[in-house]
Amino acid sequence: MSINKIENIVNQFDPIDLKQMDEVSLMRRVDQKFTLPIDELLEILPILSKNYKCLEINNNRIFSYNTEYFDTKDNKMFLAHQNEKQNRYKIRFRDYVESKLSFLEIKFKTNKSETIKKRIKVEFKDHSINELENKFISDHTIFNPKNIKSKLKNYFKRITLVSLKNKERVTIDFGLNFEGENKKNDQPLLAIIEVKKDKNNLYSEIFSIMKQIGIRPNNFSKYAIGSVLTNSDLKYNRFKERLIQLNKINKHGNIWDRAI
């Protein structure tokens, strides 16, 4: 799928810059995700242009993201996700490639389904955990930084849409590539739409559109699914439905080799 087709559509959106987008930072929020084939994304994007602006930085509207996730040796953070435990964490470095910015980020999912995100800036593409990062992790998680290690990397493209009216952000990820400790996996036909909004905001334009066309929200964690796709030793009961959906999306062939 040519990235040019997506680029041509997003160029039809009114632009928004980073300063304007700060009005909708949503570091404390509720999230909802939709997964769909990239061909369906091409049909939905023009509809969204009526109500959302597209983030533009230095004339770019499609951005490259690199992420490195950390977990304990025995995968405590992954297992919390698999076992549907509340009050769970993700620890990751994220590189915003075009902006040449990197952050150490901690995401905390509360028992009220609210996501709280904290981050500190680090040197671009420097994923080492030094004294400052150690303290940040110790202060904001229950984990000892000495007991965590790199578990998964992913690479993807992202479009960010914003509704200032509804205080809502929508990220659209595609071109996903996963790299585990000893296996890689690509998902070229998958698109992930994530809606991020204040928990008191009951209305979402994109929710209404998705309902009309029959696409239901689901829970899709790039960390959890990427871990399962690149590590055959992990339990995956909770994610079996997502894996079946991926297999359907990848209708031109099963590009992950886990049996279901």
mmCIF file of C-alpha atoms in Angstrom:
data_model
loop_
_atom_site.group_PDB
_atom_site.id
_atom_site.type_symbol
_atom_site.label_atom_id
_atom_site.label_comp_id
_atom_site.label_asym_id
_atom_site.label_seq_id
_atom_site.Cartn_x
_atom_site.Cartn_y
_atom_site.Cartn_z
ATOM 1 C CA MET A 1 0.000 0.000 0.000
ATOM 2 C CA SER A 2 1.555 3.245 -1.135
ATOM 3 C CA ILE A 3 2.044 5.854 1.555
ATOM 4 C CA ASN A 4 1.346 8.420 -1.175
ATOM 5 C CA LYS A 5 -2.377 7.561 -1.113
ATOM 6 C CA ILE A 6 -2.597 8.354 2.600
ATOM 7 C CA GLU A 7 -0.473 11.463 2.186
ATOM 8 C CA ASN A 8 -2.747 12.785 -0.566
ATOM 9 C CA ILE A 9 -5.779 12.426 1.717
ATOM 10 C CA VAL A 10 -4.262 13.948 4.872
ATOM 11 C CA ASN A 11 -3.139 16.958 2.845
ATOM 12 C CA GLN A 12 -6.843 17.786 2.467
ATOM 13 C CA PHE A 13 -7.163 18.406 6.230
ATOM 14 C CA ASP A 14 -6.781 21.842 7.764
ATOM 15 C CA PRO A 15 -3.435 21.919 9.600
ATOM 16 C CA ILE A 16 -2.735 22.372 13.296
ATOM 17 C CA ASP A 17 0.673 23.018 14.850
ATOM 18 C CA LEU A 18 2.212 21.758 18.085
ATOM 19 C CA LYS A 19 1.485 24.939 20.006
ATOM 20 C CA GLN A 20 -2.216 24.775 19.158
ATOM 21 C CA MET A 21 -2.277 21.078 19.960
ATOM 22 C CA ASP A 22 -1.024 21.794 23.490
ATOM 23 C CA GLU A 23 -4.596 22.804 24.267
ATOM 24 C CA VAL A 24 -5.429 19.100 23.979
ATOM 25 C CA SER A 25 -2.373 17.537 25.677
ATOM 26 C CA LEU A 26 -4.501 14.925 27.530
ATOM 27 C CA MET A 27 -1.760 13.494 29.734
ATOM 28 C CA ARG A 28 -4.642 12.173 31.845
ATOM 29 C CA ARG A 29 -7.333 10.668 29.668
ATOM 30 C CA VAL A 30 -9.443 7.729 28.554
ATOM 31 C CA ASP A 31 -8.440 5.836 25.413
ATOM 32 C CA GLN A 32 -10.390 3.776 22.934
ATOM 33 C CA LYS A 33 -8.971 1.901 19.947
ATOM 34 C CA PHE A 34 -10.208 0.561 16.633
ATOM 35 C CA THR A 35 -8.327 -1.837 14.353
ATOM 36 C CA LEU A 36 -9.084 -2.105 10.667
ATOM 37 C CA PRO A 37 -7.518 -2.923 7.298
ATOM 38 C CA ILE A 38 -5.595 -0.064 5.773
ATOM 39 C CA ASP A 39 -7.921 -0.096 2.735
ATOM 40 C CA GLU A 40 -10.829 0.834 5.022
ATOM 41 C CA LEU A 41 -8.733 3.615 6.540
ATOM 42 C CA LEU A 42 -8.485 5.158 3.076
ATOM 43 C CA GLU A 43 -12.288 5.318 2.947
ATOM 44 C CA ILE A 44 -12.683 6.797 6.441
ATOM 45 C CA LEU A 45 -10.009 9.497 6.333
ATOM 46 C CA PRO A 46 -11.825 11.858 3.908
ATOM 47 C CA ILE A 47 -14.899 11.812 6.203
ATOM 48 C CA LEU A 48 -12.767 12.820 9.202
ATOM 49 C CA SER A 49 -11.417 15.885 7.379
ATOM 50 C CA LYS A 50 -14.712 17.684 8.057
ATOM 51 C CA ASN A 51 -14.273 17.742 11.835
ATOM 52 C CA TYR A 52 -10.578 17.252 12.569
ATOM 53 C CA LYS A 53 -7.367 19.137 11.898
ATOM 54 C CA CYS A 54 -4.126 17.317 11.083
ATOM 55 C CA LEU A 55 -0.875 17.929 12.929
ATOM 56 C CA GLU A 56 1.732 19.459 10.628
ATOM 57 C CA ILE A 57 5.408 19.972 11.498
ATOM 58 C CA ASN A 58 7.844 21.365 8.919
ATOM 59 C CA ASN A 59 5.386 20.542 6.129
ATOM 60 C CA ASN A 60 5.143 16.901 7.283
ATOM 61 C CA ARG A 61 1.860 15.257 8.272
ATOM 62 C CA ILE A 62 2.984 11.627 8.472
ATOM 63 C CA PHE A 63 5.587 10.931 11.136
ATOM 64 C CA SER A 64 7.891 8.039 12.017
ATOM 65 C CA TYR A 65 7.884 6.662 15.574
ATOM 66 C CA ASN A 66 10.324 4.223 17.146
ATOM 67 C CA THR A 67 9.472 2.664 20.508
ATOM 68 C CA GLU A 68 11.424 0.400 22.848
ATOM 69 C CA TYR A 69 9.507 -1.319 25.656
ATOM 70 C CA PHE A 70 11.015 -2.577 28.904
ATOM 71 C CA ASP A 71 9.773 -5.295 31.226
ATOM 72 C CA THR A 72 11.079 -7.558 33.953
ATOM 73 C CA LYS A 73 12.886 -10.770 33.089
ATOM 74 C CA ASP A 74 9.720 -12.727 33.919
ATOM 75 C CA ASN A 75 7.462 -10.280 31.981
ATOM 76 C CA LYS A 76 5.466 -8.925 34.912
ATOM 77 C CA MET A 77 4.098 -5.940 32.939
ATOM 78 C CA PHE A 78 3.030 -8.114 30.026
ATOM 79 C CA LEU A 79 1.400 -10.650 32.348
ATOM 80 C CA ALA A 80 -0.527 -7.888 34.120
ATOM 81 C CA HIS A 81 -1.995 -7.070 30.710
ATOM 82 C CA GLN A 82 -2.652 -10.731 29.846
ATOM 83 C CA ASN A 83 -4.332 -11.322 33.206
ATOM 84 C CA GLU A 84 -6.394 -8.104 32.919
ATOM 85 C CA LYS A 85 -4.999 -6.702 36.135
ATOM 86 C CA GLN A 86 -5.910 -3.149 37.012
ATOM 87 C CA ASN A 87 -3.369 -0.473 37.935
ATOM 88 C CA ARG A 88 -0.771 -1.659 35.413
ATOM 89 C CA TYR A 89 2.276 -0.018 33.847
ATOM 90 C CA LYS A 90 4.170 0.328 30.590
ATOM 91 C CA ILE A 91 7.730 1.651 30.517
ATOM 92 C CA ARG A 92 9.131 2.729 27.170
ATOM 93 C CA PHE A 93 11.450 5.002 25.262
ATOM 94 C CA ARG A 94 9.877 6.705 22.262
ATOM 95 C CA ASP A 95 11.681 8.472 19.423
ATOM 96 C CA TYR A 96 9.878 11.121 17.377
ATOM 97 C CA VAL A 97 12.101 10.741 14.351
ATOM 98 C CA GLU A 98 11.360 13.827 12.242
ATOM 99 C CA SER A 99 11.404 16.091 15.307
ATOM 100 C CA LYS A 100 14.598 14.427 16.599
ATOM 101 C CA LEU A 101 13.087 14.126 20.069
ATOM 102 C CA SER A 102 13.132 11.196 22.486
ATOM 103 C CA PHE A 103 11.347 10.632 25.788
ATOM 104 C CA LEU A 104 11.266 8.051 28.532
ATOM 105 C CA GLU A 105 7.558 7.490 29.076
ATOM 106 C CA ILE A 106 5.514 5.742 31.741
ATOM 107 C CA LYS A 107 1.868 4.878 31.137
ATOM 108 C CA PHE A 108 -0.288 3.877 34.095
ATOM 109 C CA LYS A 109 -3.737 2.350 33.510
ATOM 110 C CA THR A 110 -5.866 2.913 36.603
ATOM 111 C CA ASN A 111 -8.636 0.708 37.971
ATOM 112 C CA LYS A 112 -11.068 3.298 36.562
ATOM 113 C CA SER A 113 -9.803 2.706 32.988
ATOM 114 C CA GLU A 114 -8.047 6.069 32.959
ATOM 115 C CA THR A 115 -4.577 6.399 31.432
ATOM 116 C CA ILE A 116 -2.027 8.626 33.166
ATOM 117 C CA LYS A 117 1.086 9.366 31.143
ATOM 118 C CA LYS A 118 4.314 10.860 32.473
ATOM 119 C CA ARG A 119 7.515 11.450 30.536
ATOM 120 C CA ILE A 120 10.934 13.065 30.618
ATOM 121 C CA LYS A 121 13.039 14.188 27.702
ATOM 122 C CA VAL A 122 16.245 12.265 26.936
ATOM 123 C CA GLU A 123 18.942 12.560 24.306
ATOM 124 C CA PHE A 124 17.650 11.645 20.860
ATOM 125 C CA LYS A 125 17.680 7.843 20.423
ATOM 126 C CA ASP A 126 19.549 7.359 23.717
ATOM 127 C CA HIS A 127 17.697 4.509 25.427
ATOM 128 C CA SER A 128 20.178 3.908 28.217
ATOM 129 C CA ILE A 129 18.795 4.063 31.755
ATOM 130 C CA ASN A 130 21.070 6.373 33.713
ATOM 131 C CA GLU A 131 20.689 7.971 37.139
ATOM 132 C CA LEU A 132 17.974 10.418 36.069
ATOM 133 C CA GLU A 133 15.942 7.717 34.313
ATOM 134 C CA ASN A 134 16.419 5.384 37.283
ATOM 135 C CA LYS A 135 14.884 7.950 39.604
ATOM 136 C CA PHE A 136 12.018 8.673 37.211
ATOM 137 C CA ILE A 137 11.102 4.986 36.978
ATOM 138 C CA SER A 138 11.457 4.475 40.753
ATOM 139 C CA ASP A 139 9.327 7.532 41.518
ATOM 140 C CA HIS A 140 6.462 6.664 39.158
ATOM 141 C CA THR A 141 6.256 2.859 39.085
ATOM 142 C CA ILE A 142 6.478 -0.082 41.477
ATOM 143 C CA PHE A 143 9.472 -1.516 39.587
ATOM 144 C CA ASN A 144 13.161 -1.467 40.387
ATOM 145 C CA PRO A 145 14.930 -0.114 37.262
ATOM 146 C CA LYS A 146 17.746 -2.606 37.833
ATOM 147 C CA ASN A 147 15.297 -5.458 37.260
ATOM 148 C CA ILE A 148 13.950 -4.395 33.852
ATOM 149 C CA LYS A 149 15.358 -4.939 30.385
ATOM 150 C CA SER A 150 14.510 -4.218 26.757
ATOM 151 C CA LYS A 151 11.851 -6.646 25.510
ATOM 152 C CA LEU A 152 10.325 -5.265 22.328
ATOM 153 C CA LYS A 153 10.892 -2.594 19.690
ATOM 154 C CA ASN A 154 8.353 -1.338 17.218
ATOM 155 C CA TYR A 155 8.425 1.063 14.309
ATOM 156 C CA PHE A 156 5.411 2.681 12.687
ATOM 157 C CA LYS A 157 4.012 5.712 10.886
ATOM 158 C CA ARG A 158 1.512 8.013 12.615
ATOM 159 C CA ILE A 159 -1.005 10.675 11.685
ATOM 160 C CA THR A 160 -2.372 12.835 14.512
ATOM 161 C CA LEU A 161 -5.794 14.459 14.198
ATOM 162 C CA VAL A 162 -7.197 16.988 16.649
ATOM 163 C CA SER A 163 -10.629 18.351 17.458
ATOM 164 C CA LEU A 164 -10.236 21.542 19.472
ATOM 165 C CA LYS A 165 -14.000 21.770 19.818
ATOM 166 C CA ASN A 166 -14.336 18.401 21.535
ATOM 167 C CA LYS A 167 -10.884 18.400 23.192
ATOM 168 C CA GLU A 168 -10.036 15.178 21.456
ATOM 169 C CA ARG A 169 -6.972 13.669 19.795
ATOM 170 C CA VAL A 170 -6.978 10.819 17.317
ATOM 171 C CA THR A 171 -3.814 8.962 16.358
ATOM 172 C CA ILE A 172 -3.709 6.672 13.339
ATOM 173 C CA ASP A 173 -0.839 4.176 13.206
ATOM 174 C CA PHE A 174 0.111 2.031 10.225
ATOM 175 C CA GLY A 175 3.136 0.331 8.695
ATOM 176 C CA LEU A 176 3.838 -1.516 11.955
ATOM 177 C CA ASN A 177 7.044 -3.517 12.398
ATOM 178 C CA PHE A 178 7.851 -5.443 15.581
ATOM 179 C CA GLU A 179 11.248 -6.681 16.740
ATOM 180 C CA GLY A 180 11.433 -8.994 19.754
ATOM 181 C CA GLU A 181 14.432 -10.514 21.454
ATOM 182 C CA ASN A 182 14.833 -13.150 18.722
ATOM 183 C CA LYS A 183 12.018 -12.695 16.173
ATOM 184 C CA LYS A 184 10.593 -9.989 13.900
ATOM 185 C CA ASN A 185 7.055 -9.476 12.626
ATOM 186 C CA ASP A 186 5.539 -6.991 10.164
ATOM 187 C CA GLN A 187 1.912 -5.900 9.865
ATOM 188 C CA PRO A 188 1.706 -3.885 6.612
ATOM 189 C CA LEU A 189 -2.078 -4.239 6.173
ATOM 190 C CA LEU A 190 -3.091 -3.145 9.681
ATOM 191 C CA ALA A 191 -4.212 0.317 10.806
ATOM 192 C CA ILE A 192 -4.868 1.282 14.436
ATOM 193 C CA ILE A 193 -7.025 4.273 15.333
ATOM 194 C CA GLU A 194 -6.797 5.469 18.937
ATOM 195 C CA VAL A 195 -9.152 8.105 20.315
ATOM 196 C CA LYS A 196 -7.859 10.026 23.335
ATOM 197 C CA LYS A 197 -10.203 12.282 25.242
ATOM 198 C CA ASP A 198 -11.041 13.632 28.659
ATOM 199 C CA LYS A 199 -13.103 11.165 30.687
ATOM 200 C CA ASN A 200 -15.855 13.799 31.048
ATOM 201 C CA ASN A 201 -16.145 14.265 27.292
ATOM 202 C CA LEU A 202 -19.035 12.016 26.326
ATOM 203 C CA TYR A 203 -19.191 12.900 22.622
ATOM 204 C CA SER A 204 -16.773 11.822 19.918
ATOM 205 C CA GLU A 205 -17.276 12.511 16.228
ATOM 206 C CA ILE A 206 -15.119 9.568 15.195
ATOM 207 C CA PHE A 207 -17.043 7.224 17.517
ATOM 208 C CA SER A 208 -20.212 8.237 15.703
ATOM 209 C CA ILE A 209 -18.632 7.600 12.290
ATOM 210 C CA MET A 210 -17.251 4.212 13.314
ATOM 211 C CA LYS A 211 -20.637 3.145 14.689
ATOM 212 C CA GLN A 212 -22.355 4.114 11.446
ATOM 213 C CA ILE A 213 -20.003 1.975 9.356
ATOM 214 C CA GLY A 214 -20.061 -0.949 11.779
ATOM 215 C CA ILE A 215 -16.521 -0.906 13.201
ATOM 216 C CA ARG A 216 -16.519 -1.717 16.902
ATOM 217 C CA PRO A 217 -13.908 -0.503 19.391
ATOM 218 C CA ASN A 218 -11.514 -3.061 20.841
ATOM 219 C CA ASN A 219 -8.533 -3.277 23.135
ATOM 220 C CA PHE A 220 -5.347 -3.473 21.071
ATOM 221 C CA SER A 221 -2.008 -2.931 22.769
ATOM 222 C CA LYS A 222 0.954 -2.660 20.403
ATOM 223 C CA TYR A 223 3.170 -3.825 23.261
ATOM 224 C CA ALA A 224 1.075 -6.847 24.183
ATOM 225 C CA ILE A 225 0.304 -7.974 20.626
ATOM 226 C CA GLY A 226 3.857 -7.292 19.451
ATOM 227 C CA SER A 227 5.180 -9.331 22.367
ATOM 228 C CA VAL A 228 2.949 -12.277 21.509
ATOM 229 C CA LEU A 229 3.866 -12.120 17.817
ATOM 230 C CA THR A 230 7.594 -12.155 18.549
ATOM 231 C CA ASN A 231 7.757 -14.482 21.576
ATOM 232 C CA SER A 232 6.147 -17.904 21.247
ATOM 233 C CA ASP A 233 6.702 -18.640 24.957
ATOM 234 C CA LEU A 234 4.169 -16.068 26.171
ATOM 235 C CA LYS A 235 0.592 -16.830 27.159
ATOM 236 C CA TYR A 236 -1.885 -15.256 24.781
ATOM 237 C CA ASN A 237 -5.392 -16.390 25.844
ATOM 238 C CA ARG A 238 -6.697 -12.854 26.251
ATOM 239 C CA PHE A 239 -5.340 -11.787 22.873
ATOM 240 C CA LYS A 240 -6.591 -14.723 20.813
ATOM 241 C CA GLU A 241 -9.496 -12.709 19.391
ATOM 242 C CA ARG A 242 -7.091 -9.951 18.297
ATOM 243 C CA LEU A 243 -4.816 -12.509 16.658
ATOM 244 C CA ILE A 244 -7.738 -13.996 14.737
ATOM 245 C CA GLN A 245 -8.679 -10.500 13.611
ATOM 246 C CA LEU A 246 -5.131 -9.890 12.411
ATOM 247 C CA ASN A 247 -5.256 -13.096 10.441
ATOM 248 C CA LYS A 248 -8.434 -11.894 8.721
ATOM 249 C CA ILE A 249 -6.902 -8.503 7.973
ATOM 250 C CA ASN A 250 -3.871 -10.205 6.487
ATOM 251 C CA LYS A 251 -6.095 -11.852 3.901
ATOM 252 C CA HIS A 252 -3.228 -12.179 1.439
ATOM 253 C CA GLY A 253 -1.428 -14.613 3.717
ATOM 254 C CA ASN A 254 -0.747 -15.402 7.340
ATOM 255 C CA ILE A 255 2.302 -13.267 8.043
ATOM 256 C CA TRP A 256 2.599 -14.351 11.679
ATOM 257 C CA ASP A 257 3.414 -17.939 12.421
ATOM 258 C CA ARG A 258 1.654 -18.578 15.753
ATOM 259 C CA ALA A 259 -0.984 -21.290 15.693
ATOM 260 C CA ILE A 260 -4.467 -20.291 16.864
#
